[in-house]
Short mmCIF file of N, CA and C in Angstrom, two decimals:
data_model
loop_
_atom_site.label_atom_id
_atom_site.label_comp_id
_atom_site.label_asym_id
_atom_site.label_seq_id
_atom_site.Cartn_x
_atom_site.Cartn_y
_atom_site.Cartn_z
N UNK A 67 0.84 -1.18 0.00
CA UNK A 67 0.00 0.00 0.00
C UNK A 67 0.88 1.24 0.00
N UNK A 68 0.63 2.16 -0.91
CA UNK A 68 1.40 3.40 -0.99
C UNK A 68 0.60 4.51 -0.31
N UNK A 69 1.03 4.88 0.87
CA UNK A 69 0.36 6.00 1.53
C UNK A 69 1.05 7.30 1.14
N UNK A 70 0.59 8.41 1.69
CA UNK A 70 1.14 9.69 1.33
C UNK A 70 2.63 9.78 1.67
N UNK A 71 3.04 9.14 2.75
CA UNK A 71 4.45 9.16 3.16
C UNK A 71 5.34 8.60 2.05
N UNK A 72 4.90 7.54 1.38
CA UNK A 72 5.71 6.96 0.29
C UNK A 72 5.89 7.96 -0.84
N UNK A 73 4.83 8.69 -1.18
CA UNK A 73 4.94 9.71 -2.23
C UNK A 73 5.94 10.77 -1.78
N UNK A 74 5.77 11.30 -0.57
CA UNK A 74 6.63 12.39 -0.12
C UNK A 74 8.07 11.95 0.12
N UNK A 75 8.30 10.71 0.53
CA UNK A 75 9.67 10.22 0.70
C UNK A 75 10.37 10.01 -0.63
N UNK A 76 9.65 9.52 -1.64
CA UNK A 76 10.28 9.19 -2.91
C UNK A 76 10.42 10.40 -3.84
N UNK A 77 9.55 11.40 -3.70
CA UNK A 77 9.60 12.58 -4.57
C UNK A 77 9.14 13.80 -3.76
N UNK A 78 9.98 14.30 -2.84
CA UNK A 78 9.54 15.35 -1.91
C UNK A 78 9.06 16.65 -2.56
N UNK A 79 9.77 17.14 -3.57
CA UNK A 79 9.34 18.40 -4.20
C UNK A 79 8.02 18.21 -4.95
N UNK A 80 7.89 17.11 -5.64
CA UNK A 80 6.64 16.78 -6.33
C UNK A 80 5.50 16.67 -5.33
N UNK A 81 5.72 15.95 -4.24
CA UNK A 81 4.69 15.77 -3.22
C UNK A 81 4.28 17.12 -2.62
N UNK A 82 5.23 18.00 -2.41
CA UNK A 82 4.91 19.32 -1.86
C UNK A 82 4.04 20.11 -2.84
N UNK A 83 4.32 19.99 -4.14
CA UNK A 83 3.50 20.70 -5.14
C UNK A 83 2.10 20.11 -5.23
N UNK A 84 2.01 18.78 -5.17
CA UNK A 84 0.69 18.12 -5.19
C UNK A 84 -0.11 18.58 -3.97
N UNK A 85 0.52 18.54 -2.82
CA UNK A 85 -0.17 18.93 -1.58
C UNK A 85 -0.62 20.39 -1.65
N UNK A 86 0.24 21.27 -2.13
CA UNK A 86 -0.13 22.68 -2.27
C UNK A 86 -1.34 22.85 -3.18
N UNK A 87 -1.35 22.11 -4.28
CA UNK A 87 -2.49 22.19 -5.21
C UNK A 87 -3.77 21.69 -4.55
N UNK A 88 -3.67 20.60 -3.79
CA UNK A 88 -4.86 20.07 -3.12
C UNK A 88 -5.35 21.00 -2.02
N UNK A 89 -4.45 21.73 -1.38
CA UNK A 89 -4.84 22.55 -0.24
C UNK A 89 -5.26 23.97 -0.62
N UNK A 90 -5.29 24.28 -1.93
CA UNK A 90 -5.76 25.59 -2.37
C UNK A 90 -7.21 25.80 -1.94
N UNK A 91 -7.99 24.74 -1.95
CA UNK A 91 -9.40 24.81 -1.59
C UNK A 91 -9.77 23.49 -0.91
N UNK A 92 -10.70 23.52 0.03
CA UNK A 92 -11.05 22.28 0.72
C UNK A 92 -11.90 21.34 -0.13
N UNK A 93 -12.52 21.85 -1.18
CA UNK A 93 -13.40 21.01 -2.00
C UNK A 93 -12.63 20.33 -3.13
N UNK A 94 -12.84 19.03 -3.25
CA UNK A 94 -12.25 18.22 -4.31
C UNK A 94 -13.39 17.51 -5.04
N UNK A 95 -13.03 16.79 -6.10
CA UNK A 95 -13.98 15.97 -6.83
C UNK A 95 -13.47 14.55 -6.83
N UNK A 96 -14.35 13.60 -6.50
CA UNK A 96 -13.97 12.19 -6.49
C UNK A 96 -14.84 11.44 -7.49
N UNK A 97 -14.21 10.51 -8.17
CA UNK A 97 -14.93 9.59 -9.05
C UNK A 97 -14.88 8.22 -8.40
N UNK A 98 -16.04 7.60 -8.28
CA UNK A 98 -16.17 6.25 -7.75
C UNK A 98 -16.91 5.42 -8.79
N UNK A 99 -17.08 4.14 -8.51
CA UNK A 99 -17.79 3.26 -9.45
C UNK A 99 -19.11 2.80 -8.85
N UNK A 100 -20.17 3.01 -9.59
CA UNK A 100 -21.49 2.55 -9.18
C UNK A 100 -21.55 1.02 -9.24
N UNK A 101 -22.63 0.48 -8.71
CA UNK A 101 -22.82 -0.97 -8.72
C UNK A 101 -22.77 -1.55 -10.13
N UNK A 102 -23.27 -0.79 -11.12
CA UNK A 102 -23.27 -1.29 -12.50
C UNK A 102 -21.96 -1.01 -13.23
N UNK A 103 -20.98 -0.41 -12.53
CA UNK A 103 -19.67 -0.14 -13.11
C UNK A 103 -19.53 1.23 -13.75
N UNK A 104 -20.63 1.96 -13.86
CA UNK A 104 -20.54 3.29 -14.44
C UNK A 104 -19.96 4.27 -13.41
N UNK A 105 -19.37 5.37 -13.89
CA UNK A 105 -18.73 6.31 -12.95
C UNK A 105 -19.75 7.19 -12.23
N UNK A 106 -19.37 7.57 -11.01
CA UNK A 106 -20.14 8.55 -10.25
C UNK A 106 -19.13 9.64 -9.84
N UNK A 107 -19.47 10.90 -10.05
CA UNK A 107 -18.63 12.02 -9.66
C UNK A 107 -19.33 12.76 -8.53
N UNK A 108 -18.57 13.00 -7.45
CA UNK A 108 -19.13 13.64 -6.26
C UNK A 108 -18.15 14.65 -5.70
N UNK A 109 -18.67 15.62 -4.99
CA UNK A 109 -17.82 16.52 -4.23
C UNK A 109 -17.35 15.82 -2.97
N UNK A 110 -16.17 16.20 -2.49
CA UNK A 110 -15.61 15.58 -1.29
C UNK A 110 -14.54 16.49 -0.71
N UNK A 111 -14.27 16.33 0.56
CA UNK A 111 -13.13 16.96 1.19
C UNK A 111 -12.10 15.88 1.47
N UNK A 112 -10.82 16.21 1.28
CA UNK A 112 -9.74 15.27 1.54
C UNK A 112 -8.65 16.02 2.30
N UNK A 113 -8.02 15.34 3.24
CA UNK A 113 -7.05 15.99 4.11
C UNK A 113 -5.81 15.14 4.32
N UNK A 114 -4.66 15.80 4.31
CA UNK A 114 -3.40 15.15 4.66
C UNK A 114 -3.27 15.22 6.17
N UNK A 115 -3.20 14.06 6.80
CA UNK A 115 -3.01 13.98 8.25
C UNK A 115 -1.95 12.91 8.50
N UNK A 116 -0.82 13.33 9.07
CA UNK A 116 0.27 12.39 9.31
C UNK A 116 0.77 11.81 8.00
N UNK A 117 0.88 10.50 7.93
CA UNK A 117 1.41 9.81 6.76
C UNK A 117 0.36 9.52 5.70
N UNK A 118 -0.87 9.96 5.91
CA UNK A 118 -1.97 9.54 5.04
C UNK A 118 -2.77 10.69 4.48
N UNK A 119 -3.40 10.41 3.35
CA UNK A 119 -4.43 11.28 2.80
C UNK A 119 -5.75 10.60 3.12
N UNK A 120 -6.63 11.33 3.82
CA UNK A 120 -7.90 10.79 4.30
C UNK A 120 -9.06 11.47 3.58
N UNK A 121 -10.15 10.75 3.43
CA UNK A 121 -11.44 11.35 3.08
C UNK A 121 -12.53 10.51 3.70
N UNK A 122 -13.72 11.08 3.72
CA UNK A 122 -14.83 10.38 4.34
C UNK A 122 -16.13 10.68 3.64
N UNK A 123 -17.18 10.06 4.15
CA UNK A 123 -18.51 10.37 3.62
C UNK A 123 -19.53 10.22 4.74
N UNK A 124 -20.61 10.93 4.58
CA UNK A 124 -21.68 10.86 5.56
C UNK A 124 -22.31 9.47 5.54
N UNK A 125 -22.95 9.08 6.63
CA UNK A 125 -23.60 7.76 6.67
C UNK A 125 -24.59 7.61 5.51
N UNK A 126 -24.49 6.50 4.81
CA UNK A 126 -25.43 6.21 3.72
C UNK A 126 -25.14 6.91 2.41
N UNK A 127 -24.11 7.77 2.36
CA UNK A 127 -23.81 8.48 1.12
C UNK A 127 -23.43 7.47 0.03
N UNK A 128 -23.87 7.74 -1.19
CA UNK A 128 -23.62 6.82 -2.29
C UNK A 128 -22.12 6.65 -2.56
N UNK A 129 -21.34 7.72 -2.49
CA UNK A 129 -19.91 7.57 -2.76
C UNK A 129 -19.25 6.66 -1.74
N UNK A 130 -19.66 6.74 -0.48
CA UNK A 130 -19.13 5.85 0.54
C UNK A 130 -19.52 4.41 0.29
N UNK A 131 -20.76 4.20 -0.09
CA UNK A 131 -21.21 2.83 -0.41
C UNK A 131 -20.49 2.30 -1.64
N UNK A 132 -20.27 3.18 -2.64
CA UNK A 132 -19.49 2.76 -3.81
C UNK A 132 -18.11 2.27 -3.38
N UNK A 133 -17.43 3.04 -2.54
CA UNK A 133 -16.06 2.70 -2.13
C UNK A 133 -16.00 1.46 -1.26
N UNK A 134 -17.02 1.23 -0.47
CA UNK A 134 -17.05 0.01 0.34
C UNK A 134 -17.22 -1.23 -0.54
N UNK A 135 -17.93 -1.07 -1.66
CA UNK A 135 -18.16 -2.18 -2.58
C UNK A 135 -16.98 -2.36 -3.54
N UNK A 136 -16.47 -1.25 -4.07
CA UNK A 136 -15.35 -1.27 -5.03
C UNK A 136 -14.45 -0.09 -4.67
N UNK A 137 -13.28 -0.33 -4.12
CA UNK A 137 -12.48 0.76 -3.55
C UNK A 137 -11.75 1.65 -4.55
N UNK A 138 -11.87 1.39 -5.84
CA UNK A 138 -11.15 2.22 -6.81
C UNK A 138 -11.74 3.62 -6.87
N UNK A 139 -10.84 4.61 -6.95
CA UNK A 139 -11.27 6.01 -6.99
C UNK A 139 -10.27 6.83 -7.80
N UNK A 140 -10.73 8.00 -8.22
CA UNK A 140 -9.87 9.04 -8.78
C UNK A 140 -10.27 10.32 -8.06
N UNK A 141 -9.28 11.06 -7.60
CA UNK A 141 -9.51 12.29 -6.83
C UNK A 141 -8.86 13.45 -7.55
N UNK A 142 -9.63 14.51 -7.76
CA UNK A 142 -9.14 15.68 -8.49
C UNK A 142 -9.20 16.88 -7.56
N UNK A 143 -8.06 17.52 -7.40
CA UNK A 143 -8.04 18.76 -6.61
C UNK A 143 -8.64 19.88 -7.43
N UNK A 144 -8.83 21.03 -6.81
CA UNK A 144 -9.38 22.15 -7.57
C UNK A 144 -8.42 22.54 -8.68
N UNK A 145 -8.89 22.66 -9.93
CA UNK A 145 -7.98 23.01 -11.01
C UNK A 145 -7.48 24.44 -10.87
N UNK A 146 -6.17 24.58 -10.79
CA UNK A 146 -5.58 25.91 -10.60
C UNK A 146 -4.41 26.12 -11.56
N UNK A 147 -4.60 25.75 -12.83
CA UNK A 147 -3.52 25.94 -13.78
C UNK A 147 -3.71 27.22 -14.60
N UNK A 148 -4.84 27.90 -14.43
CA UNK A 148 -5.08 29.12 -15.20
C UNK A 148 -4.62 30.33 -14.41
N UNK A 149 -4.68 31.48 -15.03
CA UNK A 149 -4.25 32.70 -14.35
C UNK A 149 -2.75 32.83 -14.42
N UNK A 150 -2.15 33.29 -13.32
CA UNK A 150 -0.71 33.48 -13.25
C UNK A 150 -0.04 32.11 -13.14
N UNK A 151 0.38 31.57 -14.27
CA UNK A 151 0.94 30.21 -14.29
C UNK A 151 2.14 30.06 -13.37
N UNK A 152 2.91 31.12 -13.19
CA UNK A 152 4.07 31.03 -12.31
C UNK A 152 3.70 30.84 -10.86
N UNK A 153 2.52 31.33 -10.46
CA UNK A 153 2.10 31.25 -9.06
C UNK A 153 1.20 30.04 -8.79
N UNK A 154 0.59 29.49 -9.83
CA UNK A 154 -0.34 28.37 -9.65
C UNK A 154 0.43 27.09 -9.36
N UNK A 155 0.00 26.33 -8.34
CA UNK A 155 0.70 25.08 -8.03
C UNK A 155 0.47 23.99 -9.06
N UNK A 156 -0.63 24.07 -9.80
CA UNK A 156 -0.91 23.07 -10.81
C UNK A 156 -2.23 22.36 -10.55
N UNK A 157 -2.54 21.46 -11.45
CA UNK A 157 -3.78 20.69 -11.42
C UNK A 157 -3.41 19.29 -10.92
N UNK A 158 -3.87 18.91 -9.72
CA UNK A 158 -3.45 17.66 -9.09
C UNK A 158 -4.53 16.60 -9.17
N UNK A 159 -4.09 15.37 -9.47
CA UNK A 159 -5.00 14.23 -9.52
C UNK A 159 -4.31 13.04 -8.87
N UNK A 160 -5.07 12.26 -8.11
CA UNK A 160 -4.59 11.03 -7.50
C UNK A 160 -5.58 9.93 -7.83
N UNK A 161 -5.09 8.72 -7.98
CA UNK A 161 -5.99 7.59 -8.12
C UNK A 161 -5.42 6.40 -7.36
N UNK A 162 -6.30 5.49 -7.02
CA UNK A 162 -5.87 4.31 -6.28
C UNK A 162 -7.05 3.59 -5.69
N UNK A 163 -6.83 3.12 -4.46
CA UNK A 163 -7.86 2.37 -3.75
C UNK A 163 -8.12 3.03 -2.40
N UNK A 164 -9.38 3.12 -2.06
CA UNK A 164 -9.78 3.65 -0.75
C UNK A 164 -9.76 2.49 0.25
N UNK A 165 -9.06 2.68 1.34
CA UNK A 165 -8.97 1.66 2.37
C UNK A 165 -9.87 2.09 3.53
N UNK A 166 -10.96 1.37 3.72
CA UNK A 166 -11.91 1.72 4.78
C UNK A 166 -11.24 1.58 6.15
N UNK A 167 -11.44 2.59 6.99
CA UNK A 167 -10.93 2.56 8.35
C UNK A 167 -12.13 2.59 9.29
N UNK A 168 -12.27 1.56 10.09
CA UNK A 168 -13.39 1.48 11.04
C UNK A 168 -12.93 1.57 12.48
N UNK A 169 -11.64 1.48 12.70
CA UNK A 169 -11.07 1.52 14.05
C UNK A 169 -11.12 2.96 14.58
N UNK A 170 -11.98 3.19 15.55
CA UNK A 170 -12.17 4.54 16.10
C UNK A 170 -10.88 5.08 16.71
N UNK A 171 -9.96 4.19 17.13
CA UNK A 171 -8.68 4.64 17.68
C UNK A 171 -7.77 5.23 16.60
N UNK A 172 -8.02 4.91 15.34
CA UNK A 172 -7.31 5.55 14.22
C UNK A 172 -8.04 6.79 13.73
N UNK A 173 -9.36 6.72 13.75
CA UNK A 173 -10.17 7.82 13.23
C UNK A 173 -10.12 9.04 14.15
N UNK A 174 -10.22 8.81 15.45
CA UNK A 174 -10.29 9.92 16.41
C UNK A 174 -9.10 10.88 16.30
N UNK A 175 -7.85 10.40 16.25
CA UNK A 175 -6.73 11.36 16.14
C UNK A 175 -6.76 12.15 14.82
N UNK A 176 -7.22 11.54 13.74
CA UNK A 176 -7.32 12.24 12.47
C UNK A 176 -8.33 13.38 12.58
N UNK A 177 -9.49 13.09 13.16
CA UNK A 177 -10.51 14.13 13.32
C UNK A 177 -10.04 15.22 14.28
N UNK A 178 -9.41 14.83 15.36
CA UNK A 178 -8.90 15.79 16.33
C UNK A 178 -7.86 16.70 15.68
N UNK A 179 -6.98 16.13 14.85
CA UNK A 179 -5.96 16.93 14.16
C UNK A 179 -6.61 17.96 13.24
N UNK A 180 -7.80 17.68 12.76
CA UNK A 180 -8.53 18.62 11.90
C UNK A 180 -9.40 19.56 12.71
N UNK A 181 -9.34 19.48 14.05
CA UNK A 181 -10.12 20.36 14.90
C UNK A 181 -11.58 19.95 15.02
N UNK A 182 -11.87 18.66 14.79
CA UNK A 182 -13.25 18.17 14.84
C UNK A 182 -13.45 17.24 16.02
N UNK A 183 -14.68 17.16 16.48
CA UNK A 183 -15.04 16.28 17.59
C UNK A 183 -15.34 14.88 17.06
N UNK A 184 -14.53 13.89 17.41
CA UNK A 184 -14.76 12.53 16.90
C UNK A 184 -16.15 11.99 17.23
N UNK A 185 -16.74 12.41 18.33
CA UNK A 185 -18.05 11.92 18.72
C UNK A 185 -19.14 12.35 17.73
N UNK A 186 -18.89 13.42 16.99
CA UNK A 186 -19.88 13.93 16.05
C UNK A 186 -19.92 13.13 14.74
N UNK A 187 -19.00 12.20 14.56
CA UNK A 187 -18.89 11.48 13.30
C UNK A 187 -18.95 9.97 13.49
N UNK A 188 -19.73 9.53 14.45
CA UNK A 188 -19.78 8.12 14.80
C UNK A 188 -20.23 7.18 13.69
N UNK A 189 -21.11 7.63 12.81
CA UNK A 189 -21.65 6.75 11.76
C UNK A 189 -21.03 7.01 10.38
N UNK A 190 -20.15 7.99 10.29
CA UNK A 190 -19.55 8.33 9.00
C UNK A 190 -18.56 7.26 8.56
N UNK A 191 -18.31 7.22 7.26
CA UNK A 191 -17.31 6.31 6.69
C UNK A 191 -16.02 7.09 6.50
N UNK A 192 -14.89 6.46 6.84
CA UNK A 192 -13.59 7.10 6.65
C UNK A 192 -12.67 6.17 5.88
N UNK A 193 -11.82 6.79 5.05
CA UNK A 193 -10.93 6.04 4.19
C UNK A 193 -9.55 6.67 4.18
N UNK A 194 -8.53 5.82 4.18
CA UNK A 194 -7.17 6.23 3.85
C UNK A 194 -6.97 5.85 2.40
N UNK A 195 -5.98 6.46 1.76
CA UNK A 195 -5.76 6.19 0.35
C UNK A 195 -4.54 5.30 0.11
N UNK A 196 -4.72 4.32 -0.74
CA UNK A 196 -3.63 3.52 -1.29
C UNK A 196 -3.39 4.13 -2.66
N UNK A 197 -2.36 4.95 -2.76
CA UNK A 197 -2.14 5.76 -3.96
C UNK A 197 -1.40 4.93 -5.01
N UNK A 198 -2.01 4.79 -6.15
CA UNK A 198 -1.42 4.03 -7.27
C UNK A 198 -0.85 4.96 -8.34
N UNK A 199 -1.33 6.24 -8.32
CA UNK A 199 -0.84 7.20 -9.31
C UNK A 199 -1.12 8.61 -8.81
N UNK A 200 -0.16 9.50 -9.02
CA UNK A 200 -0.32 10.92 -8.72
C UNK A 200 0.18 11.71 -9.93
N UNK A 201 -0.60 12.70 -10.33
CA UNK A 201 -0.26 13.49 -11.53
C UNK A 201 -0.42 14.96 -11.20
N UNK A 202 0.57 15.74 -11.62
CA UNK A 202 0.50 17.19 -11.49
C UNK A 202 0.71 17.78 -12.88
N UNK A 203 -0.26 18.59 -13.31
CA UNK A 203 -0.21 19.23 -14.62
C UNK A 203 -0.16 20.73 -14.40
N UNK A 204 0.72 21.40 -15.13
CA UNK A 204 0.83 22.86 -14.99
C UNK A 204 1.34 23.43 -16.31
N UNK A 205 1.26 24.74 -16.42
CA UNK A 205 1.75 25.44 -17.60
C UNK A 205 3.15 25.95 -17.31
N UNK A 206 4.10 25.63 -18.19
CA UNK A 206 5.46 26.13 -18.11
C UNK A 206 5.77 26.81 -19.44
N UNK A 207 5.76 28.13 -19.42
CA UNK A 207 5.97 28.86 -20.67
C UNK A 207 4.83 28.59 -21.62
N UNK A 208 5.16 28.02 -22.78
CA UNK A 208 4.15 27.75 -23.81
C UNK A 208 3.76 26.28 -23.86
N UNK A 209 4.19 25.48 -22.88
CA UNK A 209 3.88 24.05 -22.91
C UNK A 209 3.17 23.61 -21.63
N UNK A 210 2.48 22.50 -21.76
CA UNK A 210 1.88 21.86 -20.60
C UNK A 210 2.91 20.88 -20.05
N UNK A 211 3.23 21.01 -18.76
CA UNK A 211 4.19 20.12 -18.11
C UNK A 211 3.43 19.14 -17.23
N UNK A 212 3.80 17.88 -17.32
CA UNK A 212 3.10 16.83 -16.57
C UNK A 212 4.13 16.01 -15.80
N UNK A 213 3.90 15.85 -14.51
CA UNK A 213 4.71 14.96 -13.68
C UNK A 213 3.82 13.80 -13.26
N UNK A 214 4.35 12.59 -13.39
CA UNK A 214 3.60 11.37 -13.10
C UNK A 214 4.38 10.54 -12.10
N UNK A 215 3.75 10.17 -10.99
CA UNK A 215 4.36 9.33 -9.96
C UNK A 215 3.56 8.05 -9.82
N UNK A 216 4.28 6.94 -9.75
CA UNK A 216 3.67 5.64 -9.45
C UNK A 216 4.58 4.93 -8.45
N UNK A 217 4.03 4.14 -7.55
CA UNK A 217 4.86 3.48 -6.54
C UNK A 217 5.96 2.63 -7.17
N UNK A 218 7.16 2.75 -6.59
CA UNK A 218 8.28 1.93 -7.03
C UNK A 218 8.92 2.37 -8.34
N UNK A 219 8.51 3.51 -8.88
CA UNK A 219 9.07 4.01 -10.14
C UNK A 219 9.63 5.41 -9.93
N UNK A 220 10.50 5.81 -10.82
CA UNK A 220 11.02 7.17 -10.81
C UNK A 220 9.91 8.14 -11.22
N UNK A 221 9.98 9.35 -10.71
CA UNK A 221 9.06 10.40 -11.14
C UNK A 221 9.30 10.65 -12.62
N UNK A 222 8.23 10.65 -13.40
CA UNK A 222 8.33 10.84 -14.85
C UNK A 222 7.83 12.24 -15.19
N UNK A 223 8.65 13.00 -15.92
CA UNK A 223 8.29 14.36 -16.33
C UNK A 223 8.22 14.40 -17.86
N UNK A 224 7.14 14.95 -18.39
CA UNK A 224 7.06 15.13 -19.83
C UNK A 224 6.25 16.38 -20.12
N UNK A 225 6.34 16.84 -21.37
CA UNK A 225 5.64 18.07 -21.77
C UNK A 225 4.84 17.80 -23.03
N UNK A 226 3.85 18.67 -23.22
CA UNK A 226 3.05 18.66 -24.44
C UNK A 226 2.92 20.10 -24.92
N UNK A 227 3.10 20.29 -26.20
CA UNK A 227 3.01 21.64 -26.77
C UNK A 227 1.57 22.00 -27.07
#
């Protein structure tokens, strides 16, 4: 399982840029798979806490039920490649598997670190991410620059005109 620590240990500058892009806004977009295999796109919040990237869903939410049935997901941070390209961190995307966490002794410190009362989220679903791919896209001069990270591989950088 590749948690956030593996990304940041293997490619620290890349991980810092991905994290900056994700933290521009608390709202992200997640794609999950419905029971029939078709995609579902939902809004979600995701947070870096310790060695992990976490997200959750309210009790009974369809995205949470999707992930409990089929853990594959794609997570897109707020797109920030427009405007002042030199200041924008880039457009960040992660994909992998959502690992359901039901142990309240793991969930409580994560919620507390976010300034939330763990007792208020007793029925919610929480997930850590097993990251299989991370991509950062940004504008560099007149080209689109793309960095691609996968576990156990070198960071791959390429451009498109």
